[in-house]
Amino acid sequence: MPDATKVLLTGFEPFEGYGDNPSWTAAERLAAEPPKGLEVSAVRLSCVYRRSLEELRTAVAEHRPSLVLALGQAGGRPDLTVERVAINVDDARIPDNAGQEPIDEPIVPDGPAAYFSTLPVKACVAASRAAGIPASVSQSAGTFVCNHVFYGLAHLLATEHPDVRGGFVHVPFAPHQVVERDRAGAASMSVRDMATGLAAMLEAAATTTTDIRETGGATH
Amino acid sequence: MPDATKVLLTGFEPFEGYGDNPSWTAAERLAAEPPKGLEVSAVRLSCVYRRSLEELRTAVAEHRPSLVLALGQAGGRPDLTVERVAINVDDARIPDNAGQEPIDEPIVPDGPAAYFSTLPVKACVAASRAAGIPASVSQSAGTFVCNHVFYGLAHLLATEHPDVRGGFVHVPFAPHQVVERDRAGAASMSVRDMATGLAAMLEAAATTTTDIRETGGATH
Amino acid sequence: MPDATKVLLTGFEPFEGYGDNPSWTAAERLAAEPPKGLEVSAVRLSCVYRRSLEELRTAVAEHRPSLVLALGQAGGRPDLTVERVAINVDDARIPDNAGQEPIDEPIVPDGPAAYFSTLPVKACVAASRAAGIPASVSQSAGTFVCNHVFYGLAHLLATEHPDVRGGFVHVPFAPHQVVERDRAGAASMSVRDMATGLAAMLEAAATTTTDIRETGGATH
Amino acid sequence: MPDATKVLLTGFEPFEGYGDNPSWTAAERLAAEPPKGLEVSAVRLSCVYRRSLEELRTAVAEHRPSLVLALGQAGGRPDLTVERVAINVDDARIPDNAGQEPIDEPIVPDGPAAYFSTLPVKACVAASRAAGIPASVSQSAGTFVCNHVFYGLAHLLATEHPDVRGGFVHVPFAPHQVVERDRAGAASMSVRDMATGLAAMLEAAATTTTDIRETGGATH
């Protein structure tokens, strides 16, 4: 019987004044009820530039995963979005939880301009959809702490753990967040549905090494 | 011990080629597990001009409700929308399930231009939100079969059952519908969450006769 | 040689803190360079419940038009929207320019629930589009001062000037407004393009008595 | 008296079945009436993977510009969007004008994952806005021919013309395109306004070597 695939799942602490962050609630739920064949550890990261990456480094060293999936919230997006690429820039539109607002600063001063996800992005999207949960490829993780963690993760794996694969997925608002802050008109998804889609993605990521050939592009 | 309030809940059959219609799935779920103090009957209407109104008339005669809530699907809207007003016009952008495409025809030739909902619209919105489910007032139910049923219901109650109150609520896509038809970018809501919000609305409607004073307007 | 058709065009003063209101700028432009065969008078209305209707009544009495087109701004909409129906309710989401915020109050206490536009709505949309300017039918003028003026106009014409036709068109943000208030992501239209589309609408309205049969409906 | 700055401006031929492409119409207009101090040459590129880059290489060799601005159309976006980064992947959602639909293929097999624009992105946005034309930073140019040309341009300049600066700007639909294809609900901008904003950007790019420090980031 093969060993379970060790997965490290990260979510974020609340930010922008919300009471919770579904990226963390969903991660906890998946760690409590992991997909068959997977051993899932969930770690909560600070929504703070730099500090989040130190916490991530510690978590990777401690859990020694073969797969890392970082989660973050993209309030307003209607579906689970699997990020294709992380770019080497911090450009804050709002302060992080420590009050930092970097503008156009590199995450790793001499690092490459970008890293592509080493997860099978298209297979993850297809798996979530097969489970009935809307998902799509995203061409940009933004320039806030989510992209920061995604880039930092990719750099860490590329330079120190070349055998470990990793990527990033954004989750929508949970319904109660739309109510809590009166975000009339904003899309949301129940945390239960997020977890269903993410579980399908983890299974796909664990078993797919060459991504499927299916478009996930954007004309712009 | 007071008698339960008799509620008639209607949903629609599938349309536009979808496999199901969450307005009906949610209605069935509520009839199976009604809110305390309510007796809920669910009736499925055809997505057909005229025929739907005959079915509605029969259902009202048979179930003798004191409250009627008609449900329909507004694919693309992100939340439960409580309709404020029904207008006396059919103007089809797509054919109904019998192939009819009326343009600018009155629903009731000598009827008033519009009817306002006789449900406490604002209280329904507030109740859903208090239950954690996004909801808002809508100023237009469109000009397709949903508005047709809403107007026909209002006319029926006003002219023949002045003691019965009634209104209309639109539900979003269910997640699987977005996947089924590849409606990338469309918002959705789980049927479970729809039912939670609608149950709260029914309880509010049953117990509120004078609506609360809270804005639900639109600048345009 | 036939007399020119007398048209009264109204626009609004600025509201919500903007420096100007393109509904007025566009009206002025059309009065200065009216379409052939039309005599256009432009009158600016206060963005104030009640007062706007008194100003409108005075303008109709003074100019004795055979056609009245009221304009307002619907910031965020991408095209010229010809309103189909005005409803008998004020429900303010923001204060008007006199600080009034009515909630669910009738505009005319014993008036009908709604009035349909007496302009050829579909012909107006088609004329603007034929001139290259995006336009569509709108099923709701909201519940703020625009709907208030549209309802008041329709009531005035129906009860006192049954031979005069009237309607309402919403215009988008002008580009400089999006910049002025940093409405990132909001659509806009140049005032020059607004005037082109509106001129085509006025010509269509002046020459069309029976509207064209073309869908302009909404499924919801 | 200093020599004029030589600018190469590229636009695309029509695609997706439209009759024209405003990225080219706007480029032609700017070449005919260049901003003071600039000498602007406009070259039209094929909307075809690879071929567009050969045409670009030829144009750079022929015109020997010190600044290259490539334009493309992003139908649906409401404003001028200055692209921050080009990524090394082609992933077509629709066929290019030669029928090619590459999926997840690198543009330059051993090229870096991404290139950042060497234009002062924030200064360009600010200049357009100061001219009254909505503009913003975009974090993704997509994965179609626009991103292909942007990446190819950046690679060409980085490897063969390190002294030449270059970038990419997306323009919205022109109003007539929305009408032509009945893209109800889509934002647009007049070509005249596009040219005004782009002229301001060219002047800013020609005179700004260190970009201004102003946020243009996205939380996601």
Short mmCIF file of C-alpha atoms in Angstrom, two decimals, chain B:
data_model
loop_
_atom_site.label_atom_id
_atom_site.label_comp_id
_atom_site.label_asym_id
_atom_site.label_seq_id
_atom_site.Cartn_x
_atom_site.Cartn_y
_atom_site.Cartn_z
CA MET B 1 -52.46 26.73 19.30
CA PRO B 2 -52.84 28.72 16.10
CA ASP B 3 -53.17 27.01 12.75
CA ALA B 4 -50.12 26.99 10.55
CA THR B 5 -49.97 29.70 7.86
CA LYS B 6 -50.67 28.08 4.52
CA VAL B 7 -48.06 29.01 1.96
CA LEU B 8 -48.10 28.23 -1.73
CA LEU B 9 -44.63 28.18 -3.23
CA THR B 10 -44.18 27.91 -6.98
CA GLY B 11 -41.05 27.14 -8.99
CA PHE B 12 -40.46 26.71 -12.70
CA GLU B 13 -39.62 23.76 -14.88
CA PRO B 14 -36.20 23.99 -16.58
CA PHE B 15 -35.80 26.41 -19.50
CA GLU B 16 -33.13 27.57 -21.93
CA GLY B 17 -31.93 23.99 -22.20
CA TYR B 18 -30.76 23.51 -18.62
CA GLY B 19 -31.23 20.11 -16.97
CA ASP B 20 -33.05 21.49 -13.95
CA ASN B 21 -34.27 24.74 -12.43
CA PRO B 22 -33.15 25.61 -8.89
CA SER B 23 -36.30 27.66 -8.37
CA TRP B 24 -38.11 24.32 -8.33
CA THR B 25 -35.45 22.35 -6.45
CA ALA B 26 -35.45 24.98 -3.74
CA ALA B 27 -39.26 25.02 -3.58
CA GLU B 28 -39.37 21.25 -3.17
CA ARG B 29 -36.78 21.38 -0.43
CA LEU B 30 -38.79 23.99 1.48
CA ALA B 31 -42.00 22.01 1.13
CA ALA B 32 -40.23 18.95 2.53
CA GLU B 33 -38.73 20.87 5.45
CA PRO B 34 -40.98 23.90 6.03
CA PRO B 35 -40.12 26.64 8.52
CA LYS B 36 -41.86 26.23 11.86
CA GLY B 37 -45.45 27.46 11.85
CA LEU B 38 -45.78 27.28 8.09
CA GLU B 39 -47.47 24.69 5.93
CA VAL B 40 -45.79 24.83 2.54
CA SER B 41 -47.13 23.39 -0.71
CA ALA B 42 -44.88 23.45 -3.76
CA VAL B 43 -46.22 23.53 -7.30
CA ARG B 44 -44.14 23.46 -10.46
CA LEU B 45 -45.19 25.82 -13.24
CA SER B 46 -44.52 25.51 -16.95
CA CYS B 47 -42.14 28.08 -18.38
CA VAL B 48 -44.84 29.04 -20.86
CA TYR B 49 -46.78 32.28 -21.19
CA ARG B 50 -50.49 31.85 -20.35
CA ARG B 51 -50.26 28.14 -19.41
CA SER B 52 -48.26 29.04 -16.30
CA LEU B 53 -51.05 31.36 -15.19
CA GLU B 54 -53.70 28.67 -15.65
CA GLU B 55 -51.59 26.32 -13.53
CA LEU B 56 -51.19 29.05 -10.92
CA ARG B 57 -54.94 29.73 -10.80
CA THR B 58 -55.61 26.02 -10.29
CA ALA B 59 -53.00 25.78 -7.54
CA VAL B 60 -54.40 28.77 -5.65
CA ALA B 61 -57.92 27.32 -5.87
CA GLU B 62 -56.73 23.94 -4.67
CA HIS B 63 -54.36 24.94 -1.87
CA ARG B 64 -56.22 28.04 -0.60
CA PRO B 65 -53.02 29.66 0.75
CA SER B 66 -52.88 32.89 2.70
CA LEU B 67 -49.46 33.63 1.23
CA VAL B 68 -48.11 32.92 -2.25
CA LEU B 69 -44.44 33.15 -3.14
CA ALA B 70 -43.51 32.54 -6.75
CA LEU B 71 -39.88 31.71 -7.50
CA GLY B 72 -37.95 31.96 -10.74
CA GLN B 73 -34.37 31.85 -11.89
CA ALA B 74 -32.36 34.94 -12.75
CA GLY B 75 -29.13 33.41 -14.00
CA GLY B 76 -26.27 35.81 -13.47
CA ARG B 77 -27.62 37.64 -10.45
CA PRO B 78 -25.43 36.94 -7.41
CA ASP B 79 -28.07 37.00 -4.68
CA LEU B 80 -31.72 36.32 -3.86
CA THR B 81 -33.68 39.22 -5.31
CA VAL B 82 -37.07 40.15 -3.97
CA GLU B 83 -39.07 41.74 -6.75
CA ARG B 84 -40.80 45.02 -5.96
CA VAL B 85 -43.04 45.41 -8.99
CA ALA B 86 -44.61 43.44 -11.88
CA ILE B 87 -45.35 45.25 -15.14
CA ASN B 88 -48.10 44.58 -17.64
CA VAL B 89 -46.03 43.58 -20.64
CA ASP B 90 -44.59 40.47 -22.26
CA ASP B 91 -41.44 41.06 -24.32
CA ALA B 92 -39.54 37.84 -24.97
CA ARG B 93 -35.82 37.84 -25.74
CA ILE B 94 -35.83 34.05 -26.02
CA PRO B 95 -38.74 31.70 -26.80
CA ASP B 96 -40.66 30.21 -23.88
CA ASN B 97 -40.89 26.40 -23.60
CA ALA B 98 -43.78 26.34 -26.09
CA GLY B 99 -41.89 28.45 -28.62
CA GLN B 100 -43.83 31.65 -28.00
CA GLU B 101 -42.04 34.99 -28.35
CA PRO B 102 -44.52 37.79 -27.70
CA ILE B 103 -43.27 41.34 -28.19
CA ASP B 104 -44.73 44.25 -26.22
CA GLU B 105 -48.05 42.57 -25.56
CA PRO B 106 -50.07 43.25 -22.41
CA ILE B 107 -50.50 40.35 -19.99
CA VAL B 108 -53.99 41.54 -19.02
CA PRO B 109 -55.31 43.78 -21.83
CA ASP B 110 -57.19 46.18 -19.57
CA GLY B 111 -55.11 45.60 -16.47
CA PRO B 112 -53.16 48.29 -14.66
CA ALA B 113 -49.64 49.10 -15.90
CA ALA B 114 -48.13 47.47 -12.82
CA TYR B 115 -48.71 45.84 -9.44
CA PHE B 116 -46.48 46.22 -6.43
CA SER B 117 -45.65 43.13 -4.39
CA THR B 118 -47.94 42.70 -1.39
CA LEU B 119 -45.17 40.91 0.52
CA PRO B 120 -43.03 42.98 2.91
CA VAL B 121 -40.16 43.26 0.44
CA LYS B 122 -37.69 44.96 2.76
CA ALA B 123 -38.43 42.62 5.67
CA CYS B 124 -37.83 39.63 3.40
CA VAL B 125 -34.46 41.00 2.33
CA ALA B 126 -33.49 41.73 5.92
CA ALA B 127 -34.52 38.26 7.08
CA SER B 128 -32.43 36.50 4.44
CA ARG B 129 -29.43 38.64 5.26
CA ALA B 130 -29.86 37.99 8.98
CA ALA B 131 -29.64 34.30 8.06
CA GLY B 132 -26.32 34.97 6.28
CA ILE B 133 -27.66 34.72 2.75
CA PRO B 134 -27.14 37.69 0.37
CA ALA B 135 -30.39 39.26 -0.79
CA SER B 136 -31.57 42.56 -2.20
CA VAL B 137 -34.58 44.35 -3.64
CA SER B 138 -34.94 44.20 -7.42
CA GLN B 139 -36.77 46.96 -9.27
CA SER B 140 -37.52 44.79 -12.32
CA ALA B 141 -38.54 41.17 -12.81
CA GLY B 142 -37.88 41.49 -16.53
CA THR B 143 -40.44 40.91 -19.25
CA PHE B 144 -40.26 37.12 -19.67
CA VAL B 145 -42.33 34.36 -18.01
CA CYS B 146 -41.18 35.30 -14.49
CA ASN B 147 -42.66 38.80 -14.72
CA HIS B 148 -45.66 37.27 -16.47
CA VAL B 149 -46.35 34.96 -13.53
CA PHE B 150 -45.68 37.71 -11.00
CA TYR B 151 -48.09 40.09 -12.76
CA GLY B 152 -50.68 37.35 -13.27
CA LEU B 153 -50.44 36.36 -9.62
CA ALA B 154 -50.83 39.93 -8.44
CA HIS B 155 -53.81 40.46 -10.73
CA LEU B 156 -55.44 37.22 -9.59
CA LEU B 157 -55.01 38.10 -5.92
CA ALA B 158 -56.12 41.72 -6.37
CA THR B 159 -59.24 40.81 -8.30
CA GLU B 160 -60.28 37.51 -6.73
CA HIS B 161 -58.43 36.92 -3.45
CA PRO B 162 -57.87 40.35 -1.90
CA ASP B 163 -57.05 38.76 1.46
CA VAL B 164 -54.16 36.71 0.09
CA ARG B 165 -50.71 38.31 -0.14
CA GLY B 166 -48.19 37.40 -2.80
CA GLY B 167 -44.86 38.20 -4.36
CA PHE B 168 -41.93 36.98 -6.39
CA VAL B 169 -38.28 36.14 -5.66
CA HIS B 170 -35.56 35.40 -8.20
CA VAL B 171 -32.79 32.90 -7.38
CA PRO B 172 -29.28 32.80 -8.95
CA PHE B 173 -27.75 29.98 -10.97
CA ALA B 174 -26.88 26.90 -8.93
CA PRO B 175 -23.14 26.12 -9.17
CA HIS B 176 -23.64 23.05 -11.34
CA GLN B 177 -25.51 25.14 -13.92
CA VAL B 178 -22.52 27.42 -14.38
CA VAL B 179 -20.37 24.36 -15.04
CA GLU B 180 -22.98 22.58 -17.17
CA ARG B 181 -23.17 25.39 -19.68
CA ASP B 182 -19.72 26.85 -19.20
CA ARG B 183 -21.04 30.21 -18.05
CA ALA B 184 -17.56 31.34 -17.04
CA GLY B 185 -17.77 34.44 -14.93
CA ALA B 186 -21.36 33.90 -13.81
CA ALA B 187 -22.22 34.06 -10.12
CA SER B 188 -24.04 31.19 -8.43
CA MET B 189 -25.50 30.10 -5.09
CA SER B 190 -25.89 26.61 -3.64
CA VAL B 191 -29.49 25.37 -3.49
CA ARG B 192 -28.99 24.76 0.22
CA ASP B 193 -28.21 28.44 0.73
CA MET B 194 -31.14 29.48 -1.45
CA ALA B 195 -33.45 27.42 0.76
CA THR B 196 -32.02 28.95 3.92
CA GLY B 197 -32.64 32.46 2.64
CA LEU B 198 -36.09 31.66 1.31
CA ALA B 199 -37.16 30.02 4.57
CA ALA B 200 -36.20 33.19 6.42
CA MET B 201 -38.19 35.22 3.91
CA LEU B 202 -41.29 33.08 4.33
CA GLU B 203 -41.14 33.45 8.10
CA ALA B 204 -40.75 37.21 7.74
CA ALA B 205 -43.60 37.43 5.24
CA ALA B 206 -45.90 35.38 7.45
CA THR B 207 -45.33 37.55 10.49
CA THR B 208 -44.84 41.02 8.99
CA THR B 209 -47.83 42.99 7.79
CA THR B 210 -46.33 46.48 7.72
CA ASP B 211 -42.98 46.46 5.97
CA ILE B 212 -39.89 47.80 7.70
CA ARG B 213 -38.61 51.23 6.74
CA GLU B 214 -35.22 50.60 5.19
CA THR B 215 -33.91 51.69 1.82
CA GLY B 216 -33.86 49.19 -0.99
CA GLY B 217 -33.89 51.70 -3.77
CA ALA B 218 -31.71 52.15 -6.82
CA THR B 219 -30.41 55.44 -8.16
CA HIS B 220 -31.10 53.99 -11.62
#
